[in-house]
């Protein structure tokens, strides 16, 4: 499938005049450093965090889950995509973004030359909230340390947050998603660059916003390309 075909599948009009992207925007103030989940001095590992997630009973969501949804993809990926929480199909499959929203996410990533297998995809929560309700603060508080450990293990060049929950949680803000778009934020001790866009489920319900999402994706791609060009020190493209 050609790039144009992916964009068409996304519902994006490729002939829309290009909006000049605010690439020179100053990074937002850094989010507070995340709590350190691993005892100082102990090297963390994928094996350790995987095992802890698989047997996690830190919140009530463990009662209703079929299984935990750890995350999927290349553990050495330069891109980390973060969503909200598993839905019904993800709970059954044990993999994030496998339902209709996942199919759209795959197209969104392909539109910026990122086959799903080349990124790592994870969620704020590892277990499905009943009825797909929003995550509760106490659930996020218990689960976020796992994601923070995944971020430290991957050391991505760029984090792409899809949706309000992922963006507001990672950036520790109540600012509406619409005002977080179009700029580069920073996360955690490494000040990892973060770009946000709409959640694919929202785009499925509100296709008119796909054009905006395409602007975000182009902005993310350009930001990544700039970072790769200016930081060749071990930051692979
Ligand atoms: N929505 C999400 O945010 N994550 C998933 O894994 C699936 C749907």
Tab-separated table of N, CA, C and O in Angstrom, residues 116-224:
chain	number	residue	atom	x	y	z
A	116	UNK	N	3.941	-0.970	12.576
A	116	UNK	CA	3.681	-1.269	13.993
A	116	UNK	C	4.855	-1.977	14.674
A	116	UNK	O	5.172	-1.705	15.828
A	117	UNK	N	5.507	-2.877	13.936
A	117	UNK	CA	6.582	-3.676	14.542
A	117	UNK	C	7.810	-2.848	14.900
A	117	UNK	O	8.677	-3.314	15.640
A	118	UNK	N	7.894	-1.617	14.389
A	118	UNK	CA	9.108	-0.821	14.625
A	118	UNK	C	8.987	0.084	15.846
A	118	UNK	O	9.954	0.749	16.219
A	119	UNK	N	7.786	0.156	16.438
A	119	UNK	CA	7.599	1.016	17.606
A	119	UNK	C	7.291	0.129	18.809
A	119	UNK	O	7.106	-1.088	18.656
A	120	UNK	N	7.271	0.722	19.990
A	120	UNK	CA	6.736	0.001	21.150
A	120	UNK	C	5.432	0.680	21.521
A	120	UNK	O	5.335	1.905	21.508
A	121	UNK	N	4.411	-0.132	21.816
A	121	UNK	CA	3.086	0.398	22.147
A	121	UNK	C	2.711	-0.067	23.551
A	121	UNK	O	2.782	-1.267	23.858
A	122	UNK	N	2.327	0.881	24.390
A	122	UNK	CA	1.928	0.537	25.759
A	122	UNK	C	0.766	1.451	26.158
A	122	UNK	O	0.411	2.383	25.439
A	123	UNK	N	0.186	1.151	27.297
A	123	UNK	CA	-0.917	1.947	27.814
A	123	UNK	C	-0.580	2.487	29.198
A	123	UNK	O	0.312	1.967	29.880
A	124	UNK	N	-1.352	3.481	29.625
A	124	UNK	CA	-1.220	3.978	30.998
A	124	UNK	C	-1.592	2.860	31.979
A	124	UNK	O	-0.897	2.632	32.959
A	125	UNK	N	-2.694	2.164	31.712
A	125	UNK	CA	-3.106	1.035	32.564
A	125	UNK	C	-2.829	-0.285	31.863
A	125	UNK	O	-3.012	-0.400	30.650
A	126	UNK	N	-2.452	-1.296	32.641
A	126	UNK	CA	-2.178	-2.638	32.085
A	126	UNK	C	-3.396	-3.551	32.148
A	126	UNK	O	-3.346	-4.670	31.632
A	127	UNK	N	-4.456	-3.109	32.825
A	127	UNK	CA	-5.662	-3.941	32.926
A	127	UNK	C	-6.875	-3.160	32.441
A	127	UNK	O	-6.912	-1.931	32.541
A	128	UNK	N	-7.849	-3.883	31.961
A	128	UNK	CA	-9.038	-3.253	31.384
A	128	UNK	C	-9.976	-2.707	32.463
A	128	UNK	O	-10.423	-3.464	33.327
A	129	UNK	N	-10.309	-1.425	32.391
A	129	UNK	CA	-11.350	-0.916	33.290
A	129	UNK	C	-12.715	-1.423	32.826
A	129	UNK	O	-12.970	-1.472	31.622
A	130	UNK	N	-13.590	-1.803	33.766
A	130	UNK	CA	-14.892	-2.347	33.358
A	130	UNK	C	-15.678	-1.361	32.508
A	130	UNK	O	-15.707	-0.165	32.803
A	131	UNK	N	-16.274	-1.875	31.451
A	131	UNK	CA	-17.092	-1.028	30.580
A	131	UNK	C	-16.298	0.068	29.902
A	131	UNK	O	-16.876	1.046	29.421
A	132	UNK	N	-14.979	-0.084	29.870
A	132	UNK	CA	-14.102	0.918	29.247
A	132	UNK	C	-14.248	2.310	29.865
A	132	UNK	O	-14.082	3.325	29.190
A	133	UNK	N	-14.570	2.347	31.170
A	133	UNK	CA	-14.623	3.663	31.824
A	133	UNK	C	-13.211	4.244	31.916
A	133	UNK	O	-12.221	3.545	31.741
A	134	UNK	N	-13.174	5.561	32.237
A	134	UNK	CA	-11.869	6.211	32.392
A	134	UNK	C	-11.107	5.583	33.559
A	134	UNK	O	-11.719	5.188	34.567
A	135	UNK	N	-9.795	5.542	33.457
A	135	UNK	CA	-8.991	5.086	34.599
A	135	UNK	C	-9.229	5.977	35.818
A	135	UNK	O	-9.405	7.190	35.678
A	136	UNK	N	-9.226	5.377	36.999
A	136	UNK	CA	-9.361	6.159	38.232
A	136	UNK	C	-7.971	6.551	38.729
A	136	UNK	O	-7.003	5.821	38.508
A	137	UNK	N	-7.908	7.698	39.440
A	137	UNK	CA	-6.587	8.177	39.893
A	137	UNK	C	-5.816	7.122	40.673
A	137	UNK	O	-4.591	6.988	40.506
A	138	UNK	N	-6.508	6.349	41.516
A	138	UNK	CA	-5.781	5.363	42.329
A	138	UNK	C	-5.248	4.225	41.455
A	138	UNK	O	-4.198	3.636	41.738
A	139	UNK	N	-5.959	3.912	40.370
A	139	UNK	CA	-5.477	2.883	39.440
A	139	UNK	C	-4.235	3.388	38.692
A	139	UNK	O	-3.250	2.665	38.521
A	140	UNK	N	-4.312	4.643	38.273
A	140	UNK	CA	-3.170	5.240	37.564
A	140	UNK	C	-1.961	5.285	38.501
A	140	UNK	O	-0.835	4.941	38.115
A	141	UNK	N	-2.206	5.670	39.746
A	141	UNK	CA	-1.089	5.785	40.700
A	141	UNK	C	-0.395	4.436	40.893
A	141	UNK	O	0.835	4.380	41.018
A	142	UNK	N	-1.176	3.364	40.915
A	142	UNK	CA	-0.583	2.036	41.117
A	142	UNK	C	0.125	1.526	39.872
A	142	UNK	O	1.113	0.800	39.953
A	143	UNK	N	-0.397	1.881	38.708
A	143	UNK	CA	0.079	1.287	37.457
A	143	UNK	C	1.198	2.088	36.796
A	143	UNK	O	2.043	1.520	36.098
A	144	UNK	N	1.192	3.408	36.997
A	144	UNK	CA	2.142	4.260	36.272
A	144	UNK	C	3.611	3.858	36.479
A	144	UNK	O	4.406	3.954	35.525
A	145	UNK	N	3.991	3.417	37.677
A	145	UNK	CA	5.402	3.010	37.836
A	145	UNK	C	5.848	1.947	36.832
A	145	UNK	O	7.017	1.939	36.429
A	146	UNK	N	4.943	1.080	36.398
A	146	UNK	CA	5.327	0.076	35.391
A	146	UNK	C	5.683	0.757	34.075
A	146	UNK	O	6.678	0.414	33.426
A	147	UNK	N	4.847	1.728	33.679
A	147	UNK	CA	5.124	2.435	32.427
A	147	UNK	C	6.419	3.237	32.538
A	147	UNK	O	7.217	3.288	31.597
A	148	UNK	N	6.625	3.828	33.704
A	148	UNK	CA	7.868	4.599	33.901
A	148	UNK	C	9.086	3.687	33.760
A	148	UNK	O	10.117	4.090	33.194
A	149	UNK	N	8.971	2.478	34.262
A	149	UNK	CA	10.083	1.529	34.120
A	149	UNK	C	10.264	1.136	32.652
A	149	UNK	O	11.397	1.003	32.160
A	150	UNK	N	9.160	0.949	31.952
A	150	UNK	CA	9.261	0.623	30.514
A	150	UNK	C	9.952	1.766	29.766
A	150	UNK	O	10.784	1.536	28.886
A	151	UNK	N	9.606	2.996	30.134
A	151	UNK	CA	10.214	4.154	29.457
A	151	UNK	C	11.713	4.182	29.726
A	151	UNK	O	12.522	4.419	28.822
A	152	UNK	N	12.092	3.889	30.964
A	152	UNK	CA	13.538	3.902	31.284
A	152	UNK	C	14.274	2.797	30.541
A	152	UNK	O	15.424	2.952	30.145
A	153	UNK	N	13.618	1.648	30.373
A	153	UNK	CA	14.279	0.533	29.677
A	153	UNK	C	14.403	0.809	28.175
A	153	UNK	O	15.401	0.465	27.548
A	154	UNK	N	13.372	1.426	27.608
A	154	UNK	CA	13.402	1.693	26.159
A	154	UNK	C	14.296	2.896	25.839
A	154	UNK	O	15.008	2.893	24.841
A	155	UNK	N	14.219	3.921	26.696
A	155	UNK	CA	14.861	5.215	26.389
A	155	UNK	C	14.512	5.676	24.977
A	155	UNK	O	15.394	5.847	24.117
A	156	UNK	N	13.218	5.876	24.707
A	156	UNK	CA	12.828	6.257	23.345
A	156	UNK	C	13.318	7.655	22.999
A	156	UNK	O	13.542	8.487	23.886
A	157	UNK	N	13.465	7.894	21.718
A	157	UNK	CA	13.794	9.245	21.251
A	157	UNK	C	12.570	10.148	21.363
A	157	UNK	O	12.674	11.327	21.681
A	158	UNK	N	11.390	9.570	21.099
A	158	UNK	CA	10.152	10.360	21.121
A	158	UNK	C	9.012	9.509	21.668
A	158	UNK	O	8.879	8.326	21.315
A	159	UNK	N	8.200	10.132	22.513
A	159	UNK	CA	6.971	9.491	23.005
A	159	UNK	C	5.798	10.161	22.308
A	159	UNK	O	5.689	11.391	22.301
A	160	UNK	N	4.922	9.343	21.730
A	160	UNK	CA	3.690	9.854	21.117
A	160	UNK	C	2.523	9.415	21.996
A	160	UNK	O	2.241	8.215	22.118
A	161	UNK	N	1.885	10.389	22.640
A	161	UNK	CA	0.714	10.085	23.474
A	161	UNK	C	-0.531	10.191	22.618
A	161	UNK	O	-0.765	11.235	21.986
A	162	UNK	N	-1.342	9.144	22.612
A	162	UNK	CA	-2.593	9.223	21.869
A	162	UNK	C	-3.746	9.332	22.866
A	162	UNK	O	-4.013	8.432	23.636
A	163	UNK	N	-4.390	10.479	22.840
A	163	UNK	CA	-5.567	10.705	23.675
A	163	UNK	C	-5.280	11.502	24.934
A	163	UNK	O	-4.141	11.628	25.394
A	164	UNK	N	-6.378	12.035	25.461
A	164	UNK	CA	-6.310	12.927	26.630
A	164	UNK	C	-5.731	12.236	27.856
A	164	UNK	O	-4.887	12.807	28.562
A	165	UNK	N	-6.178	11.016	28.115
A	165	UNK	CA	-5.749	10.346	29.349
A	165	UNK	C	-4.234	10.140	29.335
A	165	UNK	O	-3.543	10.437	30.315
A	166	UNK	N	-3.715	9.632	28.215
A	166	UNK	CA	-2.267	9.401	28.136
A	166	UNK	C	-1.513	10.715	28.270
A	166	UNK	O	-0.533	10.815	29.018
A	167	UNK	N	-1.960	11.731	27.561
A	167	UNK	CA	-1.241	13.007	27.552
A	167	UNK	C	-1.278	13.668	28.929
A	167	UNK	O	-0.242	14.073	29.472
A	168	UNK	N	-2.480	13.754	29.516
A	168	UNK	CA	-2.583	14.448	30.806
A	168	UNK	C	-1.876	13.677	31.911
A	168	UNK	O	-1.300	14.267	32.824
A	169	UNK	N	-1.918	12.353	31.834
A	169	UNK	CA	-1.253	11.558	32.872
A	169	UNK	C	0.256	11.715	32.777
A	169	UNK	O	0.934	11.986	33.775
A	170	UNK	N	0.778	11.562	31.588
A	170	UNK	CA	2.239	11.611	31.442
A	170	UNK	C	2.777	13.009	31.736
A	170	UNK	O	3.843	13.165	32.320
A	171	UNK	N	2.022	14.017	31.320
A	171	UNK	CA	2.506	15.390	31.483
A	171	UNK	C	2.047	16.019	32.793
A	171	UNK	O	2.359	17.179	33.067
A	172	UNK	N	1.287	15.250	33.574
A	172	UNK	CA	0.813	15.713	34.884
A	172	UNK	C	0.154	17.087	34.780
A	172	UNK	O	0.576	18.063	35.407
A	173	UNK	N	-0.888	17.125	33.970
A	173	UNK	CA	-1.576	18.389	33.742
A	173	UNK	C	-3.065	18.125	33.504
A	173	UNK	O	-3.451	17.015	33.143
A	174	UNK	N	-3.870	19.176	33.738
A	174	UNK	CA	-5.300	19.116	33.405
A	174	UNK	C	-5.580	19.876	32.110
A	174	UNK	O	-6.729	20.017	31.713
A	175	UNK	N	-4.554	20.380	31.481
A	175	UNK	CA	-4.737	21.155	30.252
A	175	UNK	C	-5.445	20.299	29.207
A	175	UNK	O	-5.074	19.141	28.998
A	176	UNK	N	-6.489	20.857	28.558
A	176	UNK	CA	-7.199	20.067	27.541
A	176	UNK	C	-6.258	19.629	26.414
A	176	UNK	O	-5.305	20.343	26.068
A	177	UNK	N	-6.569	18.467	25.853
A	177	UNK	CA	-5.712	17.890	24.808
A	177	UNK	C	-5.463	18.889	23.671
A	177	UNK	O	-4.351	19.002	23.155
A	178	UNK	N	-6.519	19.601	23.294
A	178	UNK	CA	-6.401	20.539	22.178
A	178	UNK	C	-5.294	21.561	22.387
A	178	UNK	O	-4.697	22.042	21.422
A	179	UNK	N	-5.023	21.896	23.660
A	179	UNK	CA	-3.976	22.893	23.948
A	179	UNK	C	-2.618	22.255	24.176
A	179	UNK	O	-1.609	22.960	24.313
A	180	UNK	N	-2.588	20.929	24.244
A	180	UNK	CA	-1.291	20.239	24.382
A	180	UNK	C	-0.714	19.879	23.018
A	180	UNK	O	0.467	19.544	22.897
A	181	UNK	N	-1.556	19.946	21.985
A	181	UNK	CA	-1.114	19.574	20.640
A	181	UNK	C	-0.158	20.629	20.068
A	181	UNK	O	-0.162	21.766	20.495
A	182	UNK	N	0.643	20.189	19.116
A	182	UNK	CA	1.421	21.144	18.321
A	182	UNK	C	2.658	21.684	18.996
A	182	UNK	O	3.255	22.647	18.527
A	183	UNK	N	3.059	21.092	20.109
A	183	UNK	CA	4.307	21.510	20.752
A	183	UNK	C	5.001	20.285	21.341
A	183	UNK	O	4.374	19.243	21.511
A	184	UNK	N	6.272	20.479	21.630
A	184	UNK	CA	7.051	19.368	22.185
A	184	UNK	C	7.136	19.540	23.689
A	184	UNK	O	7.594	20.570	24.174
A	185	UNK	N	6.653	18.533	24.411
A	185	UNK	CA	6.737	18.525	25.870
A	185	UNK	C	7.932	17.657	26.270
A	185	UNK	O	8.578	17.047	25.415
A	186	UNK	N	8.190	17.584	27.556
A	186	UNK	CA	9.301	16.753	28.019
A	186	UNK	C	8.843	15.910	29.196
A	186	UNK	O	8.095	16.388	30.057
A	187	UNK	N	9.296	14.665	29.228
A	187	UNK	CA	8.901	13.764	30.303
A	187	UNK	C	10.108	13.219	31.061
A	187	UNK	O	11.062	12.714	30.449
A	188	UNK	N	10.019	13.285	32.383
A	188	UNK	CA	10.902	12.518	33.255
A	188	UNK	C	12.332	13.000	33.315
A	188	UNK	O	12.689	14.045	32.775
A	189	UNK	N	13.169	12.217	33.986
A	189	UNK	CA	14.553	12.626	34.240
A	189	UNK	C	15.361	12.826	32.968
A	189	UNK	O	16.277	13.638	32.931
A	190	UNK	N	15.006	12.081	31.908
A	190	UNK	CA	15.756	12.233	30.655
A	190	UNK	C	15.157	13.310	29.763
A	190	UNK	O	15.642	13.546	28.653
A	191	UNK	N	14.072	13.947	30.274
A	191	UNK	CA	13.413	14.995	29.478
A	191	UNK	C	13.079	14.470	28.083
A	191	UNK	O	13.321	15.138	27.061
A	192	UNK	N	12.548	13.270	28.043
A	192	UNK	CA	12.193	12.651	26.765
A	192	UNK	C	11.129	13.490	26.060
A	192	UNK	O	10.095	13.812	26.665
A	193	UNK	N	11.359	13.851	24.806
A	193	UNK	CA	10.366	14.641	24.076
A	193	UNK	C	9.038	13.886	23.920
A	193	UNK	O	9.030	12.678	23.666
A	194	UNK	N	7.949	14.615	24.108
A	194	UNK	CA	6.600	14.046	24.028
A	194	UNK	C	5.763	14.895	23.077
A	194	UNK	O	5.733	16.117	23.208
A	195	UNK	N	5.096	14.221	22.146
A	195	UNK	CA	4.142	14.890	21.262
A	195	UNK	C	2.792	14.193	21.461
A	195	UNK	O	2.745	12.984	21.694
A	196	UNK	N	1.715	14.954	21.400
A	196	UNK	CA	0.401	14.364	21.661
A	196	UNK	C	-0.504	14.501	20.436
A	196	UNK	O	-0.358	15.425	19.635
A	197	UNK	N	-1.431	13.568	20.343
A	197	UNK	CA	-2.472	13.668	19.313
A	197	UNK	C	-3.740	13.005	19.827
A	197	UNK	O	-3.792	12.514	20.956
A	198	UNK	N	-4.753	13.021	18.998
A	198	UNK	CA	-6.034	12.444	19.390
A	198	UNK	C	-5.960	10.929	19.467
A	198	UNK	O	-5.163	10.284	18.776
A	199	UNK	N	-6.847	10.374	20.287
A	199	UNK	CA	-6.941	8.917	20.404
A	199	UNK	C	-7.677	8.374	19.173
A	199	UNK	O	-8.662	8.960	18.727
A	200	UNK	N	-7.192	7.246	18.627
A	200	UNK	CA	-7.881	6.706	17.442
A	200	UNK	C	-9.358	6.390	17.684
A	200	UNK	O	-10.164	6.501	16.753
A	201	UNK	N	-9.733	6.015	18.905
A	201	UNK	CA	-11.171	5.778	19.181
A	201	UNK	C	-11.956	7.072	18.998
A	201	UNK	O	-13.068	7.072	18.456
A	202	UNK	N	-11.387	8.166	19.466
A	202	UNK	CA	-12.027	9.474	19.293
A	202	UNK	C	-12.131	9.809	17.804
A	202	UNK	O	-13.162	10.317	17.336
A	203	UNK	N	-11.074	9.493	17.057
A	203	UNK	CA	-11.096	9.788	15.621
A	203	UNK	C	-12.127	8.938	14.890
A	203	UNK	O	-12.720	9.385	13.905
A	204	UNK	N	-12.347	7.707	15.389
A	204	UNK	CA	-13.380	6.871	14.766
A	204	UNK	C	-14.771	7.472	15.013
A	204	UNK	O	-15.644	7.390	14.164
A	205	UNK	N	-14.938	8.097	16.187
A	205	UNK	CA	-16.230	8.720	16.503
A	205	UNK	C	-16.346	10.106	15.885
A	205	UNK	O	-17.460	10.597	15.654
A	206	UNK	N	-15.220	10.752	15.643
A	206	UNK	CA	-15.207	12.152	15.192
A	206	UNK	C	-14.278	12.282	13.994
A	206	UNK	O	-13.204	12.888	14.073
A	207	UNK	N	-14.653	11.695	12.852
A	207	UNK	CA	-13.717	11.640	11.722
A	207	UNK	C	-13.277	13.017	11.235
A	207	UNK	O	-12.198	13.145	10.641
A	208	UNK	N	-14.070	14.043	11.531
A	208	UNK	CA	-13.687	15.394	11.108
A	208	UNK	C	-12.369	15.860	11.708
A	208	UNK	O	-11.736	16.787	11.205
A	209	UNK	N	-11.950	15.226	12.800
A	209	UNK	CA	-10.694	15.629	13.460
A	209	UNK	C	-9.470	14.912	12.882
A	209	UNK	O	-8.347	15.158	13.303
A	210	UNK	N	-9.692	14.009	11.918
A	210	UNK	CA	-8.547	13.262	11.378
A	210	UNK	C	-7.530	14.184	10.710
A	210	UNK	O	-6.328	13.912	10.700
A	211	UNK	N	-8.029	15.259	10.166
A	211	UNK	CA	-7.133	16.206	9.505
A	211	UNK	C	-6.161	16.820	10.525
A	211	UNK	O	-4.979	17.002	10.260
A	212	UNK	N	-6.731	17.133	11.705
A	212	UNK	CA	-5.893	17.676	12.791
A	212	UNK	C	-4.874	16.628	13.239
A	212	UNK	O	-3.714	16.939	13.511
A	213	UNK	N	-5.344	15.378	13.320
A	213	UNK	CA	-4.446	14.300	13.747
A	213	UNK	C	-3.299	14.144	12.754
A	213	UNK	O	-2.156	13.878	13.136
A	214	UNK	N	-3.602	14.319	11.497
A	214	UNK	CA	-2.549	14.225	10.475
A	214	UNK	C	-1.513	15.323	10.670
A	214	UNK	O	-0.312	15.098	10.528
A	215	UNK	N	-1.965	16.514	11.029
A	215	UNK	CA	-1.005	17.588	11.342
A	215	UNK	C	-0.119	17.169	12.517
A	215	UNK	O	1.100	17.393	12.505
A	216	UNK	N	-0.730	16.570	13.524
A	216	UNK	CA	0.044	16.133	14.701
A	216	UNK	C	1.075	15.075	14.316
A	216	UNK	O	2.206	15.088	14.807
A	217	UNK	N	0.655	14.149	13.473
A	217	UNK	CA	1.554	13.056	13.089
A	217	UNK	C	2.740	13.599	12.298
A	217	UNK	O	3.884	13.183	12.491
A	218	UNK	N	2.464	14.549	11.412
A	218	UNK	CA	3.559	15.154	10.647
A	218	UNK	C	4.495	15.906	11.593
A	218	UNK	O	5.721	15.866	11.435
A	219	UNK	N	3.903	16.585	12.565
A	219	UNK	CA	4.710	17.320	13.553
A	219	UNK	C	5.594	16.348	14.348
A	219	UNK	O	6.789	16.612	14.564
A	220	UNK	N	5.006	15.217	14.743
A	220	UNK	CA	5.775	14.209	15.494
A	220	UNK	C	6.929	13.695	14.639
A	220	UNK	O	8.064	13.569	15.098
A	221	UNK	N	6.631	13.398	13.373
A	221	UNK	CA	7.669	12.863	12.470
A	221	UNK	C	8.806	13.870	12.285
A	221	UNK	O	9.986	13.537	12.330
A	222	UNK	N	8.426	15.137	12.072
A	222	UNK	CA	9.442	16.177	11.873
A	222	UNK	C	10.276	16.372	13.131
A	222	UNK	O	11.492	16.546	13.065
A	223	UNK	N	9.607	16.334	14.276
A	223	UNK	CA	10.324	16.481	15.550
A	223	UNK	C	11.318	15.345	15.716
A	223	UNK	O	12.487	15.553	16.059
A	224	UNK	N	10.863	14.124	15.431
A	224	UNK	CA	11.734	12.951	15.546
A	224	UNK	C	12.928	13.083	14.599
A	224	UNK	O	14.072	12.823	14.987
